[in-house]
mmCIF file of C-alpha atoms and ligand atoms in Angstrom:
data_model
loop_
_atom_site.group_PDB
_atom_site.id
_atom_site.type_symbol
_atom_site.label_atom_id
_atom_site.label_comp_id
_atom_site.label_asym_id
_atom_site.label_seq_id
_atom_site.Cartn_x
_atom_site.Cartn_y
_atom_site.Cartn_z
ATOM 1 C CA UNK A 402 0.138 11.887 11.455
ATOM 2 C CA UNK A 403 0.453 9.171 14.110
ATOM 3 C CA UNK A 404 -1.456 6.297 13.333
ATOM 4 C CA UNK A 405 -1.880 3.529 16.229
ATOM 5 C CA UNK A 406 -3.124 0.309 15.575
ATOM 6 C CA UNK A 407 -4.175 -1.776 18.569
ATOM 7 C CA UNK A 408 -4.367 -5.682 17.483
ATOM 8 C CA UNK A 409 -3.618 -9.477 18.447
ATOM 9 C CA UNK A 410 -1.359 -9.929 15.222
ATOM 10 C CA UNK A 411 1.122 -7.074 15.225
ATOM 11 C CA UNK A 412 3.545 -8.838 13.023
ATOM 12 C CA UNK A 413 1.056 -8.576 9.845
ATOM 13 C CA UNK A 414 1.536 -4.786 10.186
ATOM 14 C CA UNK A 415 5.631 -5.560 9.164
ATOM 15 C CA UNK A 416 4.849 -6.181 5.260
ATOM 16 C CA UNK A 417 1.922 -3.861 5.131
ATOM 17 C CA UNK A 418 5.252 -1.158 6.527
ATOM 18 C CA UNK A 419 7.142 -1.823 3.290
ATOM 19 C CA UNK A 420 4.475 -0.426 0.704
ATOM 20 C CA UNK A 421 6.293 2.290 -1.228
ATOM 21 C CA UNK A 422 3.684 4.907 -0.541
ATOM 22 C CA UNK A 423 3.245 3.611 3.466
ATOM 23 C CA UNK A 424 7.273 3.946 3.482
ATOM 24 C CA UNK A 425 7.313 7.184 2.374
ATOM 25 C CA UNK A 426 4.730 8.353 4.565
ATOM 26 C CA UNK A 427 6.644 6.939 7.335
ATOM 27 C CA UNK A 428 10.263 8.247 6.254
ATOM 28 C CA UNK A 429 8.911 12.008 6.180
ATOM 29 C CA UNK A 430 7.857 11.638 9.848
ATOM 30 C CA UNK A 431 4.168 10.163 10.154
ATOM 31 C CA UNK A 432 4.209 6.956 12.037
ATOM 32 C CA UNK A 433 2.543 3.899 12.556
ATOM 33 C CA UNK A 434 3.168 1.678 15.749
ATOM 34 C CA UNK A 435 0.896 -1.323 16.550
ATOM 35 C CA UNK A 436 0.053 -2.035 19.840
ATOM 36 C CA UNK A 437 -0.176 -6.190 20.943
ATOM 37 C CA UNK A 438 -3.414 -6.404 23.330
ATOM 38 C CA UNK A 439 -1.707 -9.112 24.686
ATOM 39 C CA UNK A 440 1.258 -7.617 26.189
ATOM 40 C CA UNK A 441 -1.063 -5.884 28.968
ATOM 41 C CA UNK A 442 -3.822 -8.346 29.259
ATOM 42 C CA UNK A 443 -4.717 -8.090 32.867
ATOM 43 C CA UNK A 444 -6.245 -11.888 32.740
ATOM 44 C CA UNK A 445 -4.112 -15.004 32.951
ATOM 45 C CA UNK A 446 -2.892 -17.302 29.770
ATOM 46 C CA UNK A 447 -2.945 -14.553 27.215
ATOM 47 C CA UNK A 448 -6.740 -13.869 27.314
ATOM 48 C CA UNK A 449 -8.122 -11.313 25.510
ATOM 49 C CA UNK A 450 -11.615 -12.239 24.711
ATOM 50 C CA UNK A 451 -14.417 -13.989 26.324
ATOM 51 C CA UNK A 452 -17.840 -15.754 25.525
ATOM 52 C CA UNK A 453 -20.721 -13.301 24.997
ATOM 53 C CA UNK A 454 -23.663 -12.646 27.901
ATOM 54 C CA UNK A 455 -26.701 -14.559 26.513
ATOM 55 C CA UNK A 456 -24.969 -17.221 24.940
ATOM 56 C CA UNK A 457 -24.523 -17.314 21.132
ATOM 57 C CA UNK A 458 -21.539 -18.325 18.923
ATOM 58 C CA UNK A 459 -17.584 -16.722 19.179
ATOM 59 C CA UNK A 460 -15.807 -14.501 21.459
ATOM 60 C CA UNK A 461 -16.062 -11.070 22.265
ATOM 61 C CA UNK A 462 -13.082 -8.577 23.025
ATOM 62 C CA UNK A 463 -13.233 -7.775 26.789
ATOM 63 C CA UNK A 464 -13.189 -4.048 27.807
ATOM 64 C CA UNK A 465 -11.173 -4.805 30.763
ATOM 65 C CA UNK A 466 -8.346 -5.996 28.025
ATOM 66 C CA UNK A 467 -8.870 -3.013 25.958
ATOM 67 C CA UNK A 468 -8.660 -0.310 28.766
ATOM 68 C CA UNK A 469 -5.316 -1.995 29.831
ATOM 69 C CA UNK A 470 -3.524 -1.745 26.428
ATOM 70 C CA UNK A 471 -4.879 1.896 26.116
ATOM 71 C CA UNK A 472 -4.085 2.717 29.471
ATOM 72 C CA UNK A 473 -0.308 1.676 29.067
ATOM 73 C CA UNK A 474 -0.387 3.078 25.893
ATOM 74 C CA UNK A 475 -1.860 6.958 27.025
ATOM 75 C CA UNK A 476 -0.950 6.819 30.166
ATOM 76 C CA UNK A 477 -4.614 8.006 31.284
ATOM 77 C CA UNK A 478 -8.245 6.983 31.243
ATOM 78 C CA UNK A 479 -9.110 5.817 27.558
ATOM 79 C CA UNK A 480 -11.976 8.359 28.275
ATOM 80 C CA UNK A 481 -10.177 11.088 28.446
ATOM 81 C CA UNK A 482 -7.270 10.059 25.857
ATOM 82 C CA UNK A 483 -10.812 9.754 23.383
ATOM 83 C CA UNK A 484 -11.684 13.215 23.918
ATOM 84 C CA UNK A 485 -8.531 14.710 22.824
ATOM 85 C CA UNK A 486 -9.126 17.598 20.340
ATOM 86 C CA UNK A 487 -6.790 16.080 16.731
ATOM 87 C CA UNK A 488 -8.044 12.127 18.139
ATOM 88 C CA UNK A 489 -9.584 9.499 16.411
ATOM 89 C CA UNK A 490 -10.223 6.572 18.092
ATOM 90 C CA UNK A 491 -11.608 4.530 15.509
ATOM 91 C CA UNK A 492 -13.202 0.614 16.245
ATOM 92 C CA UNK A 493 -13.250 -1.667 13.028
ATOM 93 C CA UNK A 494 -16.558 -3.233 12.786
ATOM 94 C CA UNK A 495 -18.883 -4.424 9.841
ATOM 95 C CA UNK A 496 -21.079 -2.569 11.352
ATOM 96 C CA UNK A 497 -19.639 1.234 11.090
ATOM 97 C CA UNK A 498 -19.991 3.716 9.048
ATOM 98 C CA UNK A 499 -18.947 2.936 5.575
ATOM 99 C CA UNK A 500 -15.447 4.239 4.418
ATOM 100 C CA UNK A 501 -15.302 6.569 1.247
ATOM 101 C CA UNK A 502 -13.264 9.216 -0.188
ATOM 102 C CA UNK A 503 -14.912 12.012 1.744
ATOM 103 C CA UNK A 504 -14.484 9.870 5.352
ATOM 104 C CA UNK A 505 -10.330 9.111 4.432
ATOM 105 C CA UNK A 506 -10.436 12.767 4.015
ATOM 106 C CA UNK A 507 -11.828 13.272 7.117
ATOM 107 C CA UNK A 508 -9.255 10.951 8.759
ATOM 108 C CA UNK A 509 -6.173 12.170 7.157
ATOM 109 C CA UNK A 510 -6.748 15.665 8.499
ATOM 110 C CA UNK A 511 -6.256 14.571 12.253
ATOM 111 C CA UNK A 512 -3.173 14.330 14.068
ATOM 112 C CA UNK A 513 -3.294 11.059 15.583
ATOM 113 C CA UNK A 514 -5.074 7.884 14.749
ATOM 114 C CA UNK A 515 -6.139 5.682 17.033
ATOM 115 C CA UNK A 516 -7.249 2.080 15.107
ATOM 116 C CA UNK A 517 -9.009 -0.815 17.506
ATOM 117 C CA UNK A 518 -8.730 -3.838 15.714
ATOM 118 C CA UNK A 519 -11.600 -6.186 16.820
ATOM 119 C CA UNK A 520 -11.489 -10.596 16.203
ATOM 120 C CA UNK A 521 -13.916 -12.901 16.830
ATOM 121 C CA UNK A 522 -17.636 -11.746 16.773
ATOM 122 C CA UNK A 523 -16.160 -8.284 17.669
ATOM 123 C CA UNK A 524 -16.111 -5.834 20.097
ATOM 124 C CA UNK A 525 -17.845 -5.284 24.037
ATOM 125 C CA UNK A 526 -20.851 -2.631 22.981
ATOM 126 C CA UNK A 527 -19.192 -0.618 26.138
ATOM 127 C CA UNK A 528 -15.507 -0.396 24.179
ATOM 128 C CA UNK A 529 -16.871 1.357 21.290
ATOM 129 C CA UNK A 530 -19.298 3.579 23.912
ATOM 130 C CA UNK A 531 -17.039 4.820 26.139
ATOM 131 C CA UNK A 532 -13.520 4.346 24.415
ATOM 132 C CA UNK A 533 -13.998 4.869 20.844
ATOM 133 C CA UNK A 534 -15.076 8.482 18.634
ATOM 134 C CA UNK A 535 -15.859 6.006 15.357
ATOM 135 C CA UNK A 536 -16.778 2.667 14.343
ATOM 136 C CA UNK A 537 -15.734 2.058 10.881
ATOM 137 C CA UNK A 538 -16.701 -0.302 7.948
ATOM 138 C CA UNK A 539 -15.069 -1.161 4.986
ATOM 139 C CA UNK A 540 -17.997 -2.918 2.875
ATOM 140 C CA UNK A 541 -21.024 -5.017 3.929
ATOM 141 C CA UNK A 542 -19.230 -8.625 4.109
ATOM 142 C CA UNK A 543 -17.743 -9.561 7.426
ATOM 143 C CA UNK A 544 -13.934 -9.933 8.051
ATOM 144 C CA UNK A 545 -12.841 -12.542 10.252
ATOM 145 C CA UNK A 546 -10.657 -9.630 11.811
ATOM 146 C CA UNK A 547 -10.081 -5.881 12.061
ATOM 147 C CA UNK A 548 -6.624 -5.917 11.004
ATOM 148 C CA UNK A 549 -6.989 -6.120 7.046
ATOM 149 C CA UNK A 550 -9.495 -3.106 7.296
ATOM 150 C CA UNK A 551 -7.459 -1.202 9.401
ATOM 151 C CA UNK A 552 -4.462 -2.111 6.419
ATOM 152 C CA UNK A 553 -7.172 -0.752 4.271
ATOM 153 C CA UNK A 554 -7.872 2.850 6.163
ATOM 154 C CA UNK A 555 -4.003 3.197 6.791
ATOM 155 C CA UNK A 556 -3.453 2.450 3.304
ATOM 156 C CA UNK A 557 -6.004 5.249 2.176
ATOM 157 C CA UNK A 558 -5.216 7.965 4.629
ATOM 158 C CA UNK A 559 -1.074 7.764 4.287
ATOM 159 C CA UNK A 560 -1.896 8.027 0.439
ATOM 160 C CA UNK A 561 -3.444 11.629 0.900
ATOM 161 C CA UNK A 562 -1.064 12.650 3.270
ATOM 162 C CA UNK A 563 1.873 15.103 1.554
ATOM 163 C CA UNK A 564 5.332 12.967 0.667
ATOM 164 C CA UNK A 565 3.340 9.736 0.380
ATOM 165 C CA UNK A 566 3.016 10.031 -3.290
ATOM 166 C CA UNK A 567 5.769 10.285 -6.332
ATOM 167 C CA UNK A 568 3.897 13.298 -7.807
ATOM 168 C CA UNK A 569 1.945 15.368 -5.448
ATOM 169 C CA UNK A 570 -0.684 15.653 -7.709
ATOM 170 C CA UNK A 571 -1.477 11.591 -7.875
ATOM 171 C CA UNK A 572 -3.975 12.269 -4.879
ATOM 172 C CA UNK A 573 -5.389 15.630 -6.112
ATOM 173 C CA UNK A 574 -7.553 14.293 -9.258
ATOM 174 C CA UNK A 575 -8.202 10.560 -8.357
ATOM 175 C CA UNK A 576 -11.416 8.907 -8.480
ATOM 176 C CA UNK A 577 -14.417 9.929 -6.242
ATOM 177 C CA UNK A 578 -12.325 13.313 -5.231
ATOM 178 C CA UNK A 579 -13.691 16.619 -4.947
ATOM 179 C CA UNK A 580 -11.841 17.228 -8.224
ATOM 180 C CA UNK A 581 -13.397 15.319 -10.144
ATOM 181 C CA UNK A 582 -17.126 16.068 -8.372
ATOM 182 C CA UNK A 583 -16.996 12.775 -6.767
ATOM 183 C CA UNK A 584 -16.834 10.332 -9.521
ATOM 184 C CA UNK A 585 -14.796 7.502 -10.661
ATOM 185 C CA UNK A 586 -11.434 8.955 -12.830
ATOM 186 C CA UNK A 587 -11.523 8.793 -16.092
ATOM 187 C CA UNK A 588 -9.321 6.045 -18.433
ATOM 188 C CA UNK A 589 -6.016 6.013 -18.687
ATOM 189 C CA UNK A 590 -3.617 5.333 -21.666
ATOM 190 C CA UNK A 591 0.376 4.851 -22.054
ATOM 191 C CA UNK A 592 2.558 3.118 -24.787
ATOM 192 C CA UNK A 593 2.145 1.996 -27.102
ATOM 193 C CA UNK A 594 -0.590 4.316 -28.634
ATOM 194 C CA UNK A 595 -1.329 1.079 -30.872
ATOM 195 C CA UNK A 596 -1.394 -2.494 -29.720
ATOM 196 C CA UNK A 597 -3.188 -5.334 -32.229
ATOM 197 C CA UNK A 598 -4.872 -2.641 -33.300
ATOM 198 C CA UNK A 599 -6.714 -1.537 -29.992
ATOM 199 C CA UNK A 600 -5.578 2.182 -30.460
ATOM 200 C CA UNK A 601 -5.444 5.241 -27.949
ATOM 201 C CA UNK A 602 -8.351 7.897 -28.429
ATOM 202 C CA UNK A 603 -6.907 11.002 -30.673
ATOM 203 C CA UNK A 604 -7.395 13.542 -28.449
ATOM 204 C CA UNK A 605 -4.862 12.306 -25.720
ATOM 205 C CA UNK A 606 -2.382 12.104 -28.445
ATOM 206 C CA UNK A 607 -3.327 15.778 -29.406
ATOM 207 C CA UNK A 608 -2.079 17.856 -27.074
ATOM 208 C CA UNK A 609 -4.374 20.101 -27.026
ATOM 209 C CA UNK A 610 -4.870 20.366 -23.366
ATOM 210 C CA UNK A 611 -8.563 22.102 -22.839
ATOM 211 C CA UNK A 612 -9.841 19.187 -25.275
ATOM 212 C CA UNK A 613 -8.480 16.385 -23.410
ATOM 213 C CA UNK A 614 -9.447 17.988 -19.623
ATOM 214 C CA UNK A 615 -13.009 18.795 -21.007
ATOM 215 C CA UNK A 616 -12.404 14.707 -22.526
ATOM 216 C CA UNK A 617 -11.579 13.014 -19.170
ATOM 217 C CA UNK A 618 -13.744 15.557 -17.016
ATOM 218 C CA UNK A 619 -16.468 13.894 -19.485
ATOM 219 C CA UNK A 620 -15.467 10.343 -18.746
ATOM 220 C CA UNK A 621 -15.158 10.864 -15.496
ATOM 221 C CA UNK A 622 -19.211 11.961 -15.179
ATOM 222 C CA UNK A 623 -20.390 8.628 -17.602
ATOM 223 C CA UNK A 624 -18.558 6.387 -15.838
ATOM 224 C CA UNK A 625 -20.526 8.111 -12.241
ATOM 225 C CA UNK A 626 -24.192 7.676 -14.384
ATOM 226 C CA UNK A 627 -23.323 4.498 -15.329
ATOM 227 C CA UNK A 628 -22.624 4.918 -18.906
ATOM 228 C CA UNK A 629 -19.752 3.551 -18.366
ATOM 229 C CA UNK A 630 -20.537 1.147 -16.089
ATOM 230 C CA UNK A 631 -18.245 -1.813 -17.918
ATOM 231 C CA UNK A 632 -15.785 0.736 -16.875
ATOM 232 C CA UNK A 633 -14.615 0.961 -20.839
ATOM 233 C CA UNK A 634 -14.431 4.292 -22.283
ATOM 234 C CA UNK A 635 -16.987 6.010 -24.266
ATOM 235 C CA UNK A 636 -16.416 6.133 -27.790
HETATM 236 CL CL1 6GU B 1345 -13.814 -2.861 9.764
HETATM 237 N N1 6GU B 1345 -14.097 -5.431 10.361
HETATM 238 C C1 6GU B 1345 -14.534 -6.668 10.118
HETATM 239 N N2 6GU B 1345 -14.272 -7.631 10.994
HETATM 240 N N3 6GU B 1345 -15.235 -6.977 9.058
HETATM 241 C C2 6GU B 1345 -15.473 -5.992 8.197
HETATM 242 C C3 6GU B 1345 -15.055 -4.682 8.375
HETATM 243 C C4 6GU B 1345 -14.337 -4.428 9.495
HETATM 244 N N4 6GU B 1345 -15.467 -3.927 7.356
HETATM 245 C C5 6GU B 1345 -16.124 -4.754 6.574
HETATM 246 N N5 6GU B 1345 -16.159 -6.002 7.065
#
């Protein structure tokens, strides 16, 4: 996978790089450049934005700006570069469609993403039109910037990716995956089995393994119907 990001802060990508599971992704070949809108503005002074037609409050990212930095980046018309077959282009927006399990899926199958970080009051309508195959949300609150939701999506999709994870099963049965029908994963336990008296249910110290998959698969559907809700396990 080659992930993209196109942004105004580059440099808070360089942390975000040294995640265990992000470096891993990376040091098994996927990659993740970020691209400075900046460096190609075409205006003068660094401008990348501009006050929006019909007044109002903020700036808007100019599509003249954005073509540029894909442009240089492609090497063709951000049209075309869209339509490639294995593309995402994906704009970062409150507005978008909201990210889940079944949408990171989605992503993580491509080849290449392409991430459009937006600032201000967002994007030109034309940029995500003409340049863009997605607009993506994370939640219904508004960011002052793309850039922590695109952390957010890169962080997701390099998880499912293979060689990301210690144990290539982490991803496999993980809440709201197809494994576990799309709900939240069950509770987990680890030493010590008793601690001021808060003990570990008997079956996971049983090991008796149909009991305790037919026990989590369980916890896993009460905590989706809200019988779990507090998140605690069921007695
Ligand atoms: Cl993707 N961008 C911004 N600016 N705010 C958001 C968001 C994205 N998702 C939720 N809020």
């Amino acid at each position: 996978m080659r992930i993209d990001v196109f942004t105004l802060f580059p440099q808070w990508f360089d942390w975000f790089r040294t995640q265990r599971h992000v470096a891993n992704a990376l040091g098994v070949g996927h990659t993740l450049a970020c691209v400075d809108y900046r460096a190609t503005t075409p205006l003068s002074a660094g401008q990348v934005d501009d006050t929006p037609f019909g007044g109002g409050a903020g700036m808007v990212l100019r599509i003249d700006v954005v073509e540029a930095a894909l442009r240089a980046r492609y090497g063709e018309d951000p049209v075309d570069a869209t339509a490639r077959p294995g593309r995402r282009v994906v704009a970062l927006t409150p507005v978008g469609r909201l990210l889940d399990d079944a949408y990171v899926s989605e992503l993580a199958a491509e080849d290449e993403l392409v991430l459009l970080c937006g600032r201000y009051e967002g994007f030109d309508e034309r940029i995500l039109e003409h340049f863009c195959t997605d607009r993506l949300s994370i939640g219904r609150y508004v960011l002052a910037g793309g850039e922590l939701a695109a952390m957010v999506v890169c962080d997701a999709v390099l998880r499912k990716l293979p060689g990301a994870l210690g144990h290539e099963d982490s991803a496999l049965e993980e809440s709201f995956s197809p494994a576990l029908e799309g709900a939240p994963e069950y509770p987990h336990y680890t030493r010590p089995a008793e601690w001021r008296g808060w003990t570990v249910p008997d079956v996971l110290l049983s090991g008796h393994h149909a009991n305790i998959r037919a026990w989590r698969l369980a916890q896993s559907r009460a905590r989706a119907t809200g019988d779990a809700g507090s998140g605690r396990p069921l007695p």
